[in-house]
Amino acid sequence: MSHPIYLTKSDLKTARSCTTKLYYKKLGYPTVDRVDGYTRILADGNFIVSKIAHLLYPDGIYISANLKTEESLVNAAQETIAYLQQENVVLFEPVLYHNHKLARADILVKQGDRIEIIEIRSKGFDSNTHEDLVKYRNLSLFRNKRTGKVGGEWRYIIEDVAYQVGILQEMLAQHLPDLKVEISPYLLVPDRTKTTAIDNFASYFQIQRLSSHRNSFSKLNGVAVNFTGDIQELEKDQFLTKVSIETEVAELIEPTITAAQKYLDYLIERSPEIFAPISKGCKSCEYRANDRDERDGFKQCWGDLADVEHHVLELYQMGRIGSHEAPLVNELILQGKASMFDVPLEALDDYTYSYRQLIQIEYTQKNKEWISEQLPTIIKQVEYPIHFIDFETSRMVIPYRAGMQTYEQVAFQWSCHTIAEPDALPVQTEWLDLENTFPNFQFAESLMEALGDRGTILTWATHENSVLRDIYYQMQTYGYHNPQLQTWLANTAKLGTKGKSNLVDMNAITLKHYFHPLMKGRTSLKCVLPAIWKTNPYLHEIPYFQEYYREVDGEILNPYDVLAQLQIGDLIQVVNEGAGAMLAYQDLMFGENRDLGLHNQAMRSQWKELLYQYCRLDTMAMVIIWKHWQKLCAAVL
């Protein structure tokens, strides 16, 4: 084990999901989702919320900390204790450390005999709904409506704060036993019911990587956040809400500290109890080897069962077989059975999922593609022209314009491939805006002009419908007048629980009517395309598909792996998935590359090309799949 031994808030969350993961984390095992601090901060919005919170407390004192030695941790905790002896003080990231339990509060405010622990989160919060639940039902957004106990999507955040409060109580009891204080925990969160009066608010923030930074655990580790706006204006215009979680934290302190002590005992005593039994939950395990590190936590847990072909964890909705309390998959795993072919077919009796599960098992055994009897009719009935569309969007914690709310949907890019008539070549159109912080109405108008009112619009999943629905309501909210656009959106997207969308979802068609063994239990575009592409050589000969064909060492590459990489600055960059497109957009609009348009137009053009080629492939991928479905259906007609 690494030294010193301690349990942080994130360690506690890891242990609650799987104690074996805690063991791997402490040993530094590689994970498949490891990203640098700059990317993570850009993605989750905490960088701006934390910066705003710190600006609201101008007298705050930052407590630095180093994780390398027990001595450095003790010193940082003693520094926190020393400050707490003052009558009034504000601390940023004070170190709470006692008996190997370690946490940093985001903000600690001491005023006389009262201490506030303020947890900063970028998670959206609805204060109106919360206040109604408190007033009329003696509940809150943090409690289960049926049981009244702390639960739901906020529970792990409340546990984080309960851990901080519990450690602080222990620290004060040991070091300042005569200090009688009341500890009041709060969340500071973006409020979805509030708007900002500051126009282009996000433009006042910019983040950048630091070439070197302290060896600490901090939300802003490795980046700097700059604010160039008016702090007084910021103080007057708040879209953040400070909400008390005192009763919720009080409910969770004892079980949280007890659980933390159990996990610490596992670590300190090197107890074999830290190794949890393998189960269906291992499907999402992130502790898998990468190119730089051969240690593979998943294989270490599963042994020979890790390499079983046609693994039971790959079966569609495998966790829903059997009862919720005792999933059948877990029973099979305990018996040393890890193949989907070990699942007794008579157990597949849930109508919602069993049909797909049976298709997957049968056609995986046959190693054949499958289409339903209905697919040929579906394909034949589609009206031309056919438009294959894909959107790239972003949601930022900062309201984009004055009068807007946090986490508004912004649509910055679309791509479309149109097949005008049978046997016609696909024609591509596209649109991208990196100049306006809220381009939604121009986005929709350009799309309407490209698609018109004829034919069929194909999407993959329901995201595009959600975006068009949001834009429809944004037009009403912000008084954007374009009757033609409003009518087109109402006729195209499903706007509420009733009504019908005119968008045809290819993901839904796949789930009901198509299967390929290489897809396994998944139906995402990123899984369906390579399955079809790698096993149907005729597709590689079609001229407008050829640019995506590449073979390396006898293996046909996934078209997304063929996308060009560009050297931008000192780094080789590529955008080949949706999260990457969103991060590229946010970086260009709000990150360290925001000013490239002024200083290096060529570099900004490179980023644009990366975004164009990715979105372009998303719609071409749909064309490839559609063409293949047409061929399969023609063979059975």
XYZ file of C-alpha atoms in Angstrom:
637
model
C 0.000 0.000 0.000
C 1.118 3.576 -0.621
C 1.985 5.748 2.373
C 0.562 7.536 4.192
C -2.666 5.554 4.428
C -5.748 7.775 4.334
C -9.309 7.702 3.056
C -10.501 10.721 1.065
C -14.043 11.620 0.005
C -13.434 10.142 -3.433
C -11.921 7.013 -1.830
C -15.080 6.620 0.209
C -17.252 6.923 -2.893
C -15.080 4.347 -4.682
C -15.302 1.928 -1.756
C -19.077 2.244 -1.608
C -19.278 1.128 -5.244
C -16.756 -1.699 -4.778
C -14.173 -2.244 -2.051
C -11.850 -4.022 -4.482
C -11.747 -0.820 -6.534
C -10.502 0.992 -3.423
C -7.645 -1.504 -3.241
C -6.760 -0.946 -6.906
C -7.053 2.816 -6.542
C -4.612 2.900 -3.631
C -2.155 0.799 -5.627
C -2.437 3.156 -8.603
C -3.952 0.656 -11.035
C -4.802 2.168 -14.437
C -8.361 3.113 -15.330
C -9.909 3.347 -18.765
C -11.514 6.752 -18.128
C -8.527 8.629 -16.756
C -8.444 12.182 -18.096
C -6.315 15.184 -17.262
C -7.555 17.775 -14.786
C -8.050 20.449 -17.425
C -10.399 18.277 -19.478
C -12.395 17.114 -16.473
C -12.830 20.622 -15.120
C -13.845 21.928 -18.536
C -16.433 19.169 -18.757
C -18.127 19.319 -15.369
C -18.447 23.090 -14.894
C -17.009 23.037 -11.375
C -14.237 25.383 -12.467
C -16.596 28.326 -12.942
C -18.856 27.590 -9.962
C -15.818 27.263 -7.684
C -14.323 30.490 -9.014
C -17.570 32.394 -8.455
C -17.863 30.992 -4.939
C -14.314 32.067 -4.086
C -14.932 35.551 -5.498
C -17.912 35.882 -3.155
C -15.564 35.388 -0.203
C -12.716 37.821 -0.977
C -11.073 37.318 2.430
C -10.740 33.563 1.965
C -7.406 31.957 2.830
C -6.280 28.952 0.784
C -4.787 26.028 2.746
C -2.140 24.211 0.703
C -1.533 20.507 1.255
C 0.834 17.801 0.070
C -0.080 14.119 -0.040
C 3.409 12.680 -0.005
C 3.993 12.332 3.732
C 2.040 11.894 6.941
C 3.923 14.866 8.346
C 2.738 17.219 5.601
C -0.874 16.161 6.103
C -0.657 16.621 9.863
C 0.909 20.053 9.387
C -1.853 21.142 7.012
C -4.496 19.898 9.458
C -2.768 21.769 12.297
C -2.780 24.911 10.168
C -6.539 24.506 9.784
C -6.924 24.034 13.552
C -4.858 27.168 14.189
C -7.106 29.271 11.961
C -10.209 27.879 13.676
C -9.047 29.459 16.930
C -9.648 32.873 15.368
C -12.993 34.557 16.052
C -13.792 34.974 12.350
C -12.087 33.390 9.359
C -12.832 32.085 5.859
C -10.801 29.112 4.593
C -10.623 27.653 1.100
C -10.032 23.887 1.006
C -9.079 23.517 4.672
C -7.567 20.130 5.471
C -9.768 17.950 7.681
C -7.667 15.027 8.867
C -8.143 12.697 11.806
C -7.209 9.050 12.322
C -6.476 8.521 8.594
C -9.787 10.072 7.508
C -9.063 12.924 5.112
C -11.194 15.531 3.363
C -11.043 19.118 2.162
C -14.037 21.361 2.597
C -14.592 23.670 -0.355
C -15.244 26.670 1.889
C -15.250 26.880 5.681
C -16.626 30.038 7.287
C -16.181 30.589 11.042
C -18.089 33.418 12.672
C -17.902 33.344 16.439
C -19.380 30.089 17.690
C -20.714 29.034 14.296
C -18.928 27.163 11.489
C -20.358 26.788 8.017
C -19.082 24.038 5.739
C -20.018 24.948 2.183
C -19.842 22.292 -0.520
C -19.625 23.729 -4.044
C -21.309 21.654 -6.731
C -22.084 22.325 -10.375
C -25.154 20.055 -10.299
C -28.328 21.920 -11.251
C -30.793 22.601 -8.409
C -34.458 23.630 -8.537
C -35.085 25.831 -5.498
C -38.818 26.211 -6.170
C -39.441 22.457 -6.173
C -37.219 22.069 -3.105
C -39.056 24.768 -1.148
C -42.457 23.298 -2.041
C -41.359 19.851 -0.839
C -40.095 21.325 2.441
C -43.201 23.480 2.992
C -45.984 21.136 1.957
C -44.652 17.595 2.343
C -41.968 17.849 5.047
C -39.524 16.483 2.486
C -36.788 17.963 0.277
C -35.098 17.330 -3.058
C -32.550 15.337 -1.084
C -35.040 12.818 0.302
C -36.882 9.820 -1.095
C -40.524 10.771 -1.572
C -41.729 7.351 -0.434
C -39.504 6.641 2.578
C -38.551 10.184 3.579
C -34.909 9.122 4.007
C -31.946 10.802 2.335
C -31.632 9.211 -1.078
C -31.742 9.612 -4.803
C -29.252 11.457 -6.977
C -28.143 13.806 -4.191
C -27.272 11.153 -1.613
C -23.601 10.712 -2.519
C -23.120 14.502 -2.318
C -24.753 14.613 1.127
C -22.497 11.725 2.193
C -19.473 13.746 1.068
C -20.494 16.614 3.323
C -21.388 14.266 6.189
C -17.869 12.849 5.963
C -16.381 16.351 6.217
C -18.557 17.274 9.200
C -17.769 13.996 10.961
C -14.012 14.487 10.577
C -14.248 18.126 11.721
C -16.160 17.041 14.824
C -13.401 14.534 15.653
C -10.674 17.125 15.045
C -12.317 19.707 17.289
C -12.967 17.141 20.028
C -9.279 16.217 20.110
C -7.525 19.527 19.476
C -9.993 22.196 20.643
C -12.192 20.458 23.242
C -13.175 23.749 24.871
C -14.317 25.326 21.601
C -18.094 25.101 21.541
C -19.338 25.660 18.016
C -22.339 24.818 15.901
C -21.472 23.228 12.548
C -23.903 24.097 9.749
C -23.461 22.377 6.363
C -24.607 23.933 3.083
C -24.556 23.296 -0.631
C -23.743 26.105 -3.055
C -25.276 25.102 -6.383
C -26.465 26.642 -9.673
C -30.192 27.295 -9.421
C -32.224 26.384 -12.491
C -34.961 28.838 -11.447
C -32.663 31.887 -11.507
C -31.453 33.968 -14.411
C -28.507 36.308 -14.841
C -28.563 39.985 -15.750
C -24.963 39.848 -16.967
C -24.703 39.527 -20.729
C -22.074 37.160 -22.163
C -21.332 36.092 -18.599
C -19.104 33.169 -19.617
C -16.811 35.451 -21.603
C -15.483 36.854 -18.321
C -14.073 33.463 -17.351
C -11.118 31.682 -18.875
C -9.269 28.582 -17.712
C -5.798 27.445 -18.650
C -3.430 24.631 -17.850
C -0.582 25.240 -15.459
C 2.834 23.977 -16.501
C 3.434 22.885 -12.926
C 1.238 22.788 -9.877
C 1.258 21.716 -6.272
C 0.974 18.049 -5.408
C -2.431 18.371 -3.824
C -5.943 17.090 -4.222
C -8.057 20.009 -5.345
C -11.002 20.601 -7.665
C -8.813 23.018 -9.618
C -5.677 20.880 -9.591
C -3.478 21.770 -12.546
C -5.492 24.704 -13.908
C -5.946 28.395 -13.274
C -9.295 30.175 -13.590
C -9.276 33.870 -14.427
C -12.189 36.295 -14.037
C -12.042 39.617 -15.874
C -15.481 40.971 -15.027
C -16.801 43.287 -12.325
C -16.786 41.492 -8.956
C -19.365 43.889 -7.506
C -21.677 43.135 -10.401
C -21.075 39.427 -9.820
C -21.984 39.755 -6.146
C -25.283 41.473 -6.986
C -26.226 39.014 -9.725
C -26.334 35.517 -8.320
C -27.612 32.428 -10.067
C -26.116 30.250 -7.322
C -28.206 29.148 -4.341
C -26.914 28.371 -0.859
C -29.134 25.699 0.640
C -28.992 24.136 4.103
C -28.528 20.364 4.323
C -28.233 20.250 8.112
C -30.901 17.634 8.824
C -29.790 15.438 5.926
C -26.146 15.521 7.004
C -27.084 14.789 10.622
C -28.876 11.655 9.425
C -25.810 10.379 7.558
C -22.836 11.313 9.764
C -22.830 8.180 11.906
C -23.282 5.601 9.102
C -20.790 7.445 6.880
C -18.043 7.598 9.507
C -18.720 3.969 10.468
C -18.403 2.855 6.859
C -15.233 4.914 6.401
C -13.664 3.288 9.437
C -14.496 -0.158 8.085
C -12.774 0.609 4.779
C -9.782 2.091 6.613
C -9.463 -1.039 8.705
C -9.387 -3.076 5.497
C -6.510 -0.935 4.211
C -4.515 -0.714 7.431
C -4.867 -4.399 8.302
C -4.524 -5.478 4.661
C -7.650 -7.505 5.237
C -8.778 -9.980 2.568
C -12.294 -8.683 3.239
C -11.467 -5.738 0.988
C -11.935 -8.035 -2.022
C -15.605 -7.961 -2.989
C -17.210 -10.923 -4.804
C -17.423 -10.555 -8.557
C -20.874 -9.827 -9.958
C -22.865 -8.170 -12.737
C -21.666 -4.814 -11.405
C -18.194 -5.567 -12.744
C -19.411 -4.793 -16.262
C -18.700 -1.106 -15.733
C -15.368 -1.624 -13.937
C -12.895 1.052 -14.982
C -9.817 -0.726 -13.620
C -8.588 -2.233 -16.851
C -5.096 -2.187 -18.326
C -3.957 0.389 -20.852
C -0.986 0.628 -23.193
C 1.217 2.133 -20.482
C 0.351 -0.241 -17.645
C -0.210 -4.000 -17.809
C -1.970 -4.242 -14.448
C -5.597 -5.158 -15.094
C -7.881 -5.078 -12.075
C -10.789 -6.701 -13.895
C -8.694 -9.696 -14.954
C -7.168 -9.952 -11.508
C -10.655 -10.262 -10.015
C -12.116 -12.586 -12.617
C -9.144 -14.799 -13.408
C -9.888 -17.248 -16.241
C -13.506 -16.091 -16.320
C -12.361 -12.691 -17.624
C -11.431 -14.167 -20.997
C -14.536 -16.280 -21.593
C -15.769 -15.762 -25.146
C -19.283 -14.334 -25.537
C -19.218 -13.168 -21.949
C -22.422 -13.055 -19.929
C -21.675 -9.403 -19.083
C -22.109 -8.658 -22.799
C -25.710 -9.912 -22.844
C -28.312 -7.188 -23.382
C -29.853 -6.099 -20.036
C -28.234 -9.105 -18.366
C -28.784 -7.665 -14.871
C -32.564 -7.845 -15.248
C -32.704 -11.629 -15.501
C -34.116 -13.020 -12.260
C -35.194 -10.938 -9.272
C -33.795 -7.537 -8.372
C -32.481 -8.916 -5.083
C -30.875 -12.017 -6.658
C -30.043 -11.541 -10.345
C -29.544 -14.839 -12.127
C -26.285 -13.611 -13.642
C -24.745 -13.333 -10.169
C -25.749 -16.934 -9.401
C -24.140 -18.163 -12.630
C -20.933 -16.248 -11.874
C -20.707 -17.817 -8.417
C -21.002 -21.207 -10.139
C -18.073 -20.320 -12.391
C -20.256 -19.826 -15.462
C -19.458 -16.665 -17.413
C -20.754 -17.363 -20.938
C -24.069 -15.979 -22.142
C -24.727 -19.479 -23.447
C -24.857 -20.647 -19.807
C -28.033 -18.616 -19.260
C -31.031 -21.011 -19.260
C -33.375 -19.846 -22.000
C -36.444 -20.542 -19.877
C -35.228 -17.837 -17.473
C -35.631 -15.198 -20.191
C -39.268 -14.477 -19.398
C -39.317 -10.678 -19.122
C -41.185 -9.627 -22.260
C -39.557 -6.203 -22.301
C -36.043 -7.573 -22.744
C -36.257 -11.311 -23.429
C -36.883 -11.042 -27.178
C -33.666 -9.114 -27.716
C -31.763 -11.396 -25.351
C -32.934 -14.518 -27.189
C -32.009 -12.988 -30.560
C -28.547 -12.103 -29.253
C -27.886 -15.596 -27.888
C -29.203 -17.414 -30.974
C -27.421 -15.313 -33.591
C -24.206 -15.052 -31.602
C -24.126 -18.857 -31.603
C -24.787 -18.878 -35.343
C -22.348 -15.966 -35.875
C -24.854 -14.398 -38.260
C -26.597 -11.084 -38.725
C -30.311 -10.958 -38.042
C -33.092 -8.750 -39.383
C -36.712 -8.917 -38.344
C -39.547 -9.775 -40.731
C -40.736 -6.179 -40.433
C -37.491 -4.433 -41.411
C -37.943 -4.783 -45.217
C -41.351 -3.112 -44.966
C -39.955 -0.331 -42.785
C -37.153 0.334 -45.249
C -39.499 0.261 -48.241
C -41.991 2.682 -46.709
C -39.462 5.413 -45.960
C -40.222 8.480 -48.064
C -37.509 10.205 -50.081
C -35.590 12.435 -49.758
C -33.964 10.802 -46.723
C -32.063 13.162 -44.418
C -29.572 11.663 -41.945
C -28.875 14.285 -39.274
C -26.628 14.629 -36.248
C -26.222 17.495 -33.751
C -23.348 18.552 -31.509
C -24.465 20.422 -28.413
C -23.252 21.699 -25.082
C -24.722 22.693 -21.737
C -22.712 25.167 -19.679
C -23.319 26.012 -16.051
C -23.003 29.718 -16.902
C -26.103 31.279 -18.495
C -25.167 32.248 -22.029
C -26.887 35.617 -22.142
C -28.654 38.058 -19.824
C -32.083 36.719 -18.873
C -31.103 33.082 -19.395
C -30.881 30.201 -16.937
C -28.053 27.857 -16.074
C -27.536 24.702 -18.164
C -29.471 25.983 -21.170
C -29.095 23.759 -24.215
C -26.810 25.267 -26.882
C -26.664 23.712 -30.347
C -23.497 24.699 -32.166
C -23.168 22.207 -35.046
C -25.194 19.984 -37.323
C -24.373 17.633 -40.185
C -26.737 16.148 -42.736
C -26.384 13.598 -45.512
C -29.332 13.624 -47.887
C -30.268 10.876 -50.360
C -32.715 12.539 -52.740
C -34.063 9.363 -54.357
C -33.267 5.647 -54.622
C -29.735 5.034 -55.942
C -28.861 8.749 -55.655
C -25.528 9.689 -54.109
C -25.635 11.133 -50.577
C -25.127 14.904 -50.525
C -23.640 16.418 -47.379
C -24.494 19.789 -45.832
C -23.259 21.134 -42.517
C -23.264 24.138 -40.203
C -20.972 25.199 -37.371
C -20.933 28.352 -35.246
C -17.987 29.188 -32.998
C -18.644 32.916 -32.824
C -21.902 33.277 -30.892
C -22.379 32.067 -27.327
C -26.022 31.207 -28.054
C -26.473 30.283 -31.735
C -29.591 28.107 -31.314
C -32.001 30.076 -33.474
C -29.509 30.438 -36.340
C -28.782 26.715 -35.932
C -32.472 25.813 -36.329
C -33.071 28.224 -39.195
C -30.146 26.863 -41.192
C -31.318 23.292 -40.538
C -34.867 24.111 -41.615
C -33.550 25.626 -44.837
C -31.470 22.519 -45.564
C -34.178 19.935 -44.784
C -37.342 21.628 -45.945
C -40.712 19.946 -45.406
C -40.384 16.858 -47.602
C -39.047 13.393 -46.989
C -37.871 11.513 -43.908
C -35.478 12.692 -41.217
C -33.388 9.933 -39.625
C -31.525 10.314 -36.325
C -29.685 7.984 -33.981
C -31.486 7.997 -30.599
C -33.621 10.862 -29.296
C -31.071 13.638 -28.740
C -31.965 15.555 -31.891
C -35.645 15.594 -30.964
C -34.778 16.941 -27.501
C -32.656 19.725 -28.987
C -35.333 20.845 -31.443
C -37.944 20.739 -28.671
C -35.734 22.915 -26.436
C -35.211 25.447 -29.219
C -38.980 25.610 -29.819
C -39.591 26.562 -26.187
C -36.575 28.884 -26.096
C -38.141 30.854 -28.955
C -41.184 31.475 -26.771
C -39.218 32.186 -23.616
C -36.896 34.721 -25.220
C -39.340 36.239 -27.676
C -37.582 35.154 -30.860
C -40.009 35.857 -33.710
C -39.948 33.525 -36.695
C -43.392 31.986 -37.328
C -42.088 29.737 -40.100
C -39.417 28.254 -37.840
C -41.841 27.821 -34.956
C -44.272 25.927 -37.204
C -41.487 23.781 -38.664
C -40.198 22.833 -35.209
C -43.718 21.987 -34.011
C -44.289 19.783 -37.063
C -40.896 18.078 -36.816
C -40.199 17.325 -33.146
C -42.323 15.779 -30.426
C -42.778 18.679 -28.023
C -44.355 17.013 -24.996
C -45.655 13.735 -23.636
C -48.337 13.707 -26.310
C -47.936 14.080 -30.018
C -45.576 12.366 -32.404
C -42.088 13.084 -33.635
C -41.468 13.119 -37.366
C -37.897 12.110 -36.693
C -37.221 8.404 -37.272
C -34.895 6.895 -34.684
C -32.453 4.392 -36.207
C -31.344 3.293 -32.750
C -34.909 2.210 -31.952
C -35.076 0.391 -35.303
C -31.819 -1.389 -34.470
C -33.087 -2.499 -31.076
C -36.235 -4.037 -32.520
C -35.154 -5.156 -35.962
C -31.382 -5.674 -36.371
C -28.563 -7.561 -34.668
C -24.915 -8.258 -35.492
C -22.793 -10.516 -33.239
C -20.007 -7.925 -33.013
C -22.453 -5.411 -31.516
C -22.846 -7.676 -28.492
C -25.500 -6.170 -26.214
C -25.169 -2.604 -27.471
C -26.974 -0.554 -30.091
C -25.066 2.744 -30.128
C -23.863 4.127 -33.445
C -20.255 3.626 -32.308
C -20.948 -0.122 -31.907
C -23.190 -0.818 -34.891
C -20.998 0.904 -37.490
C -17.733 -1.027 -36.871
C -19.625 -4.333 -36.636
C -21.081 -3.818 -40.113
C -18.007 -2.136 -41.588
C -15.496 -4.809 -40.580
C -17.533 -7.752 -41.888
C -18.932 -6.469 -45.181
C -16.110 -5.788 -47.674
C -18.516 -4.624 -50.404
C -19.025 -1.405 -48.419
C -15.331 -0.531 -48.784
C -15.716 -0.460 -52.577
C -18.470 2.163 -52.616
C -16.682 5.371 -53.713
C -18.148 7.757 -51.148
C -17.302 5.334 -48.298
C -13.713 4.657 -49.368
C -12.097 7.499 -47.422
C -12.997 5.663 -44.199
C -11.327 2.389 -45.176
C -7.969 1.567 -43.660
C -6.363 -1.740 -42.787
C -3.470 -2.106 -40.336
C -1.703 -5.443 -39.775
C -4.601 -7.277 -41.381
C -7.238 -5.578 -39.212
C -9.887 -3.284 -40.692
C -10.044 -0.145 -38.570
C -13.175 1.385 -37.138
C -13.932 4.455 -39.318
C -13.805 6.638 -36.195
C -10.181 5.539 -35.726
C -9.380 6.679 -39.267
C -10.284 10.312 -38.647
C -7.334 12.606 -39.245
C -5.282 13.839 -36.325
C -3.879 17.347 -36.403
C -1.016 18.886 -34.492
C -2.392 21.962 -32.768
C 0.238 23.752 -30.757
C 2.321 21.172 -28.945
C -0.337 18.439 -28.927
C -1.735 15.949 -31.431
C -5.508 16.372 -31.365
C -8.422 14.348 -32.711
C -12.179 14.555 -32.164
C -13.755 11.123 -32.556
C -16.610 11.018 -30.048
C -19.367 13.315 -28.839
C -17.821 14.284 -25.527
C -14.663 15.293 -27.365
C -16.682 17.520 -29.696
C -18.381 19.194 -26.750
C -15.060 19.759 -24.989
C -13.461 21.150 -28.153
C -16.345 23.607 -28.479
C -16.210 24.649 -24.825
C -12.451 25.057 -25.007
C -12.705 27.278 -28.091
C -15.496 29.345 -26.562
C -14.446 29.535 -22.909
C -11.095 27.793 -22.429
C -7.449 28.589 -23.002
C -7.917 28.420 -26.785
C -10.684 31.033 -26.789
C -8.468 33.848 -28.076
C -6.973 31.858 -30.928
C -9.188 33.704 -33.379
C -7.300 36.875 -32.587
C -3.802 35.420 -32.540
C -3.786 32.361 -34.742
C -6.646 31.944 -37.177
C -4.979 28.905 -38.736
C -5.040 27.073 -35.404
C -8.731 27.860 -34.928
C -9.396 26.576 -38.441
C -7.734 23.292 -37.484
C -10.122 22.868 -34.573
C -13.032 23.619 -36.881
C -11.888 20.917 -39.301
C -11.675 18.361 -36.475
C -15.251 19.194 -35.486
C -16.448 19.096 -39.090
C -14.917 15.712 -39.886
C -16.305 14.085 -36.738
C -19.888 15.294 -37.162
C -19.665 14.502 -40.880
C -18.755 10.880 -40.088
C -21.660 10.528 -37.663
C -24.152 11.109 -40.475
C -22.137 9.126 -43.023
C -22.108 6.243 -40.521
C -25.895 6.293 -40.584
C -25.813 6.206 -44.392
C -23.468 3.191 -44.312
C -25.776 1.315 -41.960
C -28.862 2.271 -43.987
C -27.274 1.095 -47.242
C -26.396 -2.205 -45.598
C -29.920 -2.659 -44.279
C -31.251 -2.011 -47.779
C -29.004 -4.747 -49.155
C -30.064 -7.234 -46.469
C -33.744 -6.462 -47.041
C -33.425 -6.716 -50.828
C -32.033 -10.221 -50.411
C -35.170 -11.463 -48.635
C -37.792 -9.739 -50.802
